[in-house]
Amino acid sequence: MASPALPAHPVLSRAGEVLRPALTLYLDVHRHPEPSGRESRTAALFAERLAASGCDVTRDVGGHGVVGVLRNGEGPRVYLRAELDALPMDERTGLAYASANGSMHACGHDLHLAAAAGTADLLSRTADRWRGTAVVVGQPAEETLTGARAMLADGLYERFGRPDVVLAQHAAPLPSGMVAHGTGHGPVAAASAALTAVLHGRGGHAATPHLTVDPVVTAAAVVTRLQTVVARETAPGDRLTLTVGTLHAGTAVNVVPDTAELGIGIRAADDAALDRALAAVERIVRAECAASACPRDPELTVLSRSPALWCHPEATRTVRAAHTALYGPERVGDWPPSMAAEDFPLFGDAGAGIHAEAGIPLVYWMIGVMGPKQWAEAATGLPPNHSPHFAPDIRTALPPAITALTAAALARLGGTAEAGEGARGRVRAVAPPLAGTGPGRDEEGFTGSSR
């Protein structure tokens, strides 16, 4: 038998009031995604929504970054971070509101934005129930791991105040209405680096390959040899991934090109392992170029790097307790250490070299986005994040995404769980079941089913 949730904060009993504008934002952002560094339209929509909720809004922080500040007397300063950018890939969900512009919100950033906007709206409507300052951050360029650094380097904390805690959540292929927190036994997200390797050959005619140095052949050797970094240079018990995600060379089948360029991504459980992998990549690339008699040394450029994400234990326990009080223990699970990567760690101690602040607690959790029908039909597995078929069931995912973020903010901004039975019932009404009937329709008649 499911355990009943404890009484929830009275603010959350009004969550239904903010669903319509949050859903409108979600649908617009999902239909018109923008990749990293080009999020101008998304930033404008998010800024407009925050301003409508009473936030003091600043645009163009560290690029297209948006900051909305909701001041409500003396008290803690809580940052709520969401991401603006999408991925450069075609969407294949078949949704009525699917993107058709060559980019896709395949990682849930559109949901994160809608939830953050809904939380700001809800806090604004219930200012008599909490005290302090909520700072809502719309961060650009998370997918390239450059946006957090840019916003912090642009004086985020100096301009908007040192946070007492920074909160963030992320969509995951779990049942809607479920949240999952890290266990503390490993990082919530991995340390990562992205780099390019440009290999220089000597171009020429395909009919005279002996007069050329073919960088495509060298690139193929590099790709093959790089697999040994994980298979033969990393202990079986360690966690490391290395992916050659892009390889660009040539313009015609009868031309041997001058160059080939590889895009390489590395993820590791800690910075030391990441350093070793980066050194191995450089060694292999240089050695293969030497073996091919390339006329020039290769060019290796680290485009971005982010440390592993370790959440603050005490702050995480507080937020987890708030989620358990809201949803019940059956809806709050553990999230194992992940090889996903984030630049969110830079908002804390890992970014102290940028923002010059120490001891800022970070809390980060996963939110389920799959509706009952999707979950029941997923015999062969659900499409993961970054899949062209990744399709949150927005009808069942958005309400708990808003209440999860709001409950986490209120755990610091003020209030204890003091609502009566009536308020609890209303909150439970916007937390969908983990299993049951298929998707229904919201008050606008919108169906969030992905099929």
JSON list of C-alpha atoms in Angstrom, two decimals, residues 312-396:
[
{"chain": "A", "resi": 312, "resn": "HIS", "atom": "CA", "xyz": [25.74, 19.33, -0.65]},
{"chain": "A", "resi": 313, "resn": "PRO", "atom": "CA", "xyz": [24.72, 16.50, 1.71]},
{"chain": "A", "resi": 314, "resn": "GLU", "atom": "CA", "xyz": [22.77, 18.51, 4.30]},
{"chain": "A", "resi": 315, "resn": "ALA", "atom": "CA", "xyz": [21.02, 20.73, 1.74]},
{"chain": "A", "resi": 316, "resn": "THR", "atom": "CA", "xyz": [20.13, 17.64, -0.28]},
{"chain": "A", "resi": 317, "resn": "ARG", "atom": "CA", "xyz": [18.63, 15.95, 2.78]},
{"chain": "A", "resi": 318, "resn": "THR", "atom": "CA", "xyz": [16.48, 19.03, 3.37]},
{"chain": "A", "resi": 319, "resn": "VAL", "atom": "CA", "xyz": [15.18, 19.11, -0.19]},
{"chain": "A", "resi": 320, "resn": "ARG", "atom": "CA", "xyz": [14.64, 15.36, -0.24]},
{"chain": "A", "resi": 321, "resn": "ALA", "atom": "CA", "xyz": [12.60, 15.63, 2.95]},
{"chain": "A", "resi": 322, "resn": "ALA", "atom": "CA", "xyz": [10.48, 18.35, 1.33]},
{"chain": "A", "resi": 323, "resn": "HIS", "atom": "CA", "xyz": [9.88, 16.13, -1.70]},
{"chain": "A", "resi": 324, "resn": "THR", "atom": "CA", "xyz": [9.03, 13.17, 0.50]},
{"chain": "A", "resi": 325, "resn": "ALA", "atom": "CA", "xyz": [6.55, 15.28, 2.44]},
{"chain": "A", "resi": 326, "resn": "LEU", "atom": "CA", "xyz": [4.95, 16.41, -0.80]},
{"chain": "A", "resi": 327, "resn": "TYR", "atom": "CA", "xyz": [4.82, 13.19, -2.82]},
{"chain": "A", "resi": 328, "resn": "GLY", "atom": "CA", "xyz": [5.26, 10.40, -0.29]},
{"chain": "A", "resi": 329, "resn": "PRO", "atom": "CA", "xyz": [8.30, 8.12, 0.05]},
{"chain": "A", "resi": 330, "resn": "GLU", "atom": "CA", "xyz": [7.17, 5.84, -2.79]},
{"chain": "A", "resi": 331, "resn": "ARG", "atom": "CA", "xyz": [7.74, 8.68, -5.26]},
{"chain": "A", "resi": 332, "resn": "VAL", "atom": "CA", "xyz": [11.21, 9.71, -4.05]},
{"chain": "A", "resi": 333, "resn": "GLY", "atom": "CA", "xyz": [14.05, 7.45, -5.15]},
{"chain": "A", "resi": 334, "resn": "ASP", "atom": "CA", "xyz": [17.83, 7.24, -5.37]},
{"chain": "A", "resi": 335, "resn": "TRP", "atom": "CA", "xyz": [19.76, 8.30, -8.46]},
{"chain": "A", "resi": 336, "resn": "PRO", "atom": "CA", "xyz": [22.98, 6.32, -9.00]},
{"chain": "A", "resi": 337, "resn": "PRO", "atom": "CA", "xyz": [26.22, 8.02, -10.03]},
{"chain": "A", "resi": 338, "resn": "SER", "atom": "CA", "xyz": [25.84, 9.06, -13.65]},
{"chain": "A", "resi": 339, "resn": "MET", "atom": "CA", "xyz": [28.10, 9.65, -16.64]},
{"chain": "A", "resi": 340, "resn": "ALA", "atom": "CA", "xyz": [25.94, 12.52, -17.80]},
{"chain": "A", "resi": 341, "resn": "ALA", "atom": "CA", "xyz": [27.76, 15.86, -17.71]},
{"chain": "A", "resi": 342, "resn": "GLU", "atom": "CA", "xyz": [26.76, 19.30, -16.47]},
{"chain": "A", "resi": 343, "resn": "ASP", "atom": "CA", "xyz": [28.31, 22.72, -15.98]},
{"chain": "A", "resi": 344, "resn": "PHE", "atom": "CA", "xyz": [26.10, 23.24, -12.90]},
{"chain": "A", "resi": 345, "resn": "PRO", "atom": "CA", "xyz": [29.04, 22.39, -10.54]},
{"chain": "A", "resi": 346, "resn": "LEU", "atom": "CA", "xyz": [30.58, 25.77, -11.41]},
{"chain": "A", "resi": 347, "resn": "PHE", "atom": "CA", "xyz": [27.82, 27.52, -9.44]},
{"chain": "A", "resi": 348, "resn": "GLY", "atom": "CA", "xyz": [29.43, 26.00, -6.32]},
{"chain": "A", "resi": 349, "resn": "ASP", "atom": "CA", "xyz": [32.95, 25.50, -5.03]},
{"chain": "A", "resi": 350, "resn": "ALA", "atom": "CA", "xyz": [34.17, 24.10, -8.35]},
{"chain": "A", "resi": 351, "resn": "GLY", "atom": "CA", "xyz": [33.68, 27.56, -9.82]},
{"chain": "A", "resi": 352, "resn": "ALA", "atom": "CA", "xyz": [35.25, 29.52, -6.98]},
{"chain": "A", "resi": 353, "resn": "GLY", "atom": "CA", "xyz": [38.06, 30.58, -9.29]},
{"chain": "A", "resi": 354, "resn": "ILE", "atom": "CA", "xyz": [35.46, 32.38, -11.40]},
{"chain": "A", "resi": 355, "resn": "HIS", "atom": "CA", "xyz": [33.01, 33.80, -8.86]},
{"chain": "A", "resi": 356, "resn": "ALA", "atom": "CA", "xyz": [35.36, 34.00, -5.82]},
{"chain": "A", "resi": 357, "resn": "GLU", "atom": "CA", "xyz": [32.77, 32.53, -3.43]},
{"chain": "A", "resi": 358, "resn": "ALA", "atom": "CA", "xyz": [33.22, 29.46, -1.24]},
{"chain": "A", "resi": 359, "resn": "GLY", "atom": "CA", "xyz": [30.78, 27.21, 0.53]},
{"chain": "A", "resi": 360, "resn": "ILE", "atom": "CA", "xyz": [27.76, 27.64, -1.76]},
{"chain": "A", "resi": 361, "resn": "PRO", "atom": "CA", "xyz": [25.58, 24.51, -1.45]},
{"chain": "A", "resi": 362, "resn": "LEU", "atom": "CA", "xyz": [24.25, 22.89, -4.62]},
{"chain": "A", "resi": 363, "resn": "VAL", "atom": "CA", "xyz": [21.21, 20.60, -4.83]},
{"chain": "A", "resi": 364, "resn": "TYR", "atom": "CA", "xyz": [20.32, 18.76, -8.03]},
{"chain": "A", "resi": 365, "resn": "TRP", "atom": "CA", "xyz": [17.73, 16.07, -8.59]},
{"chain": "A", "resi": 366, "resn": "MET", "atom": "CA", "xyz": [16.04, 14.17, -11.40]},
{"chain": "A", "resi": 367, "resn": "ILE", "atom": "CA", "xyz": [12.35, 14.47, -12.29]},
{"chain": "A", "resi": 368, "resn": "GLY", "atom": "CA", "xyz": [10.32, 11.82, -14.08]},
{"chain": "A", "resi": 369, "resn": "VAL", "atom": "CA", "xyz": [8.71, 12.82, -17.37]},
{"chain": "A", "resi": 370, "resn": "MET", "atom": "CA", "xyz": [7.08, 9.65, -18.71]},
{"chain": "A", "resi": 371, "resn": "GLY", "atom": "CA", "xyz": [3.32, 9.25, -18.48]},
{"chain": "A", "resi": 372, "resn": "PRO", "atom": "CA", "xyz": [1.53, 6.05, -17.43]},
{"chain": "A", "resi": 373, "resn": "LYS", "atom": "CA", "xyz": [0.83, 4.93, -20.99]},
{"chain": "A", "resi": 374, "resn": "GLN", "atom": "CA", "xyz": [4.43, 5.48, -22.09]},
{"chain": "A", "resi": 375, "resn": "TRP", "atom": "CA", "xyz": [5.69, 3.59, -19.04]},
{"chain": "A", "resi": 376, "resn": "ALA", "atom": "CA", "xyz": [3.29, 0.69, -19.57]},
{"chain": "A", "resi": 377, "resn": "GLU", "atom": "CA", "xyz": [4.18, 0.35, -23.25]},
{"chain": "A", "resi": 378, "resn": "ALA", "atom": "CA", "xyz": [7.97, 0.59, -22.78]},
{"chain": "A", "resi": 379, "resn": "ALA", "atom": "CA", "xyz": [8.71, -3.13, -23.03]},
{"chain": "A", "resi": 380, "resn": "THR", "atom": "CA", "xyz": [11.93, -2.44, -24.91]},
{"chain": "A", "resi": 381, "resn": "GLY", "atom": "CA", "xyz": [12.92, 0.66, -22.98]},
{"chain": "A", "resi": 382, "resn": "LEU", "atom": "CA", "xyz": [12.08, 4.33, -23.12]},
{"chain": "A", "resi": 383, "resn": "PRO", "atom": "CA", "xyz": [13.88, 6.79, -25.41]},
{"chain": "A", "resi": 384, "resn": "PRO", "atom": "CA", "xyz": [16.65, 8.35, -23.32]},
{"chain": "A", "resi": 385, "resn": "ASN", "atom": "CA", "xyz": [17.70, 11.97, -23.20]},
{"chain": "A", "resi": 386, "resn": "HIS", "atom": "CA", "xyz": [19.35, 13.09, -26.46]},
{"chain": "A", "resi": 387, "resn": "SER", "atom": "CA", "xyz": [17.30, 10.60, -28.47]},
{"chain": "A", "resi": 388, "resn": "PRO", "atom": "CA", "xyz": [15.34, 12.09, -31.41]},
{"chain": "A", "resi": 389, "resn": "HIS", "atom": "CA", "xyz": [12.33, 10.24, -29.92]},
{"chain": "A", "resi": 390, "resn": "PHE", "atom": "CA", "xyz": [12.65, 11.72, -26.40]},
{"chain": "A", "resi": 391, "resn": "ALA", "atom": "CA", "xyz": [9.15, 13.01, -25.64]},
{"chain": "A", "resi": 392, "resn": "PRO", "atom": "CA", "xyz": [8.11, 13.96, -22.10]},
{"chain": "A", "resi": 393, "resn": "ASP", "atom": "CA", "xyz": [4.41, 13.48, -21.40]},
{"chain": "A", "resi": 394, "resn": "ILE", "atom": "CA", "xyz": [3.92, 17.13, -20.61]},
{"chain": "A", "resi": 395, "resn": "ARG", "atom": "CA", "xyz": [0.42, 16.71, -19.15]},
{"chain": "A", "resi": 396, "resn": "THR", "atom": "CA", "xyz": [1.78, 14.54, -16.35]}
]
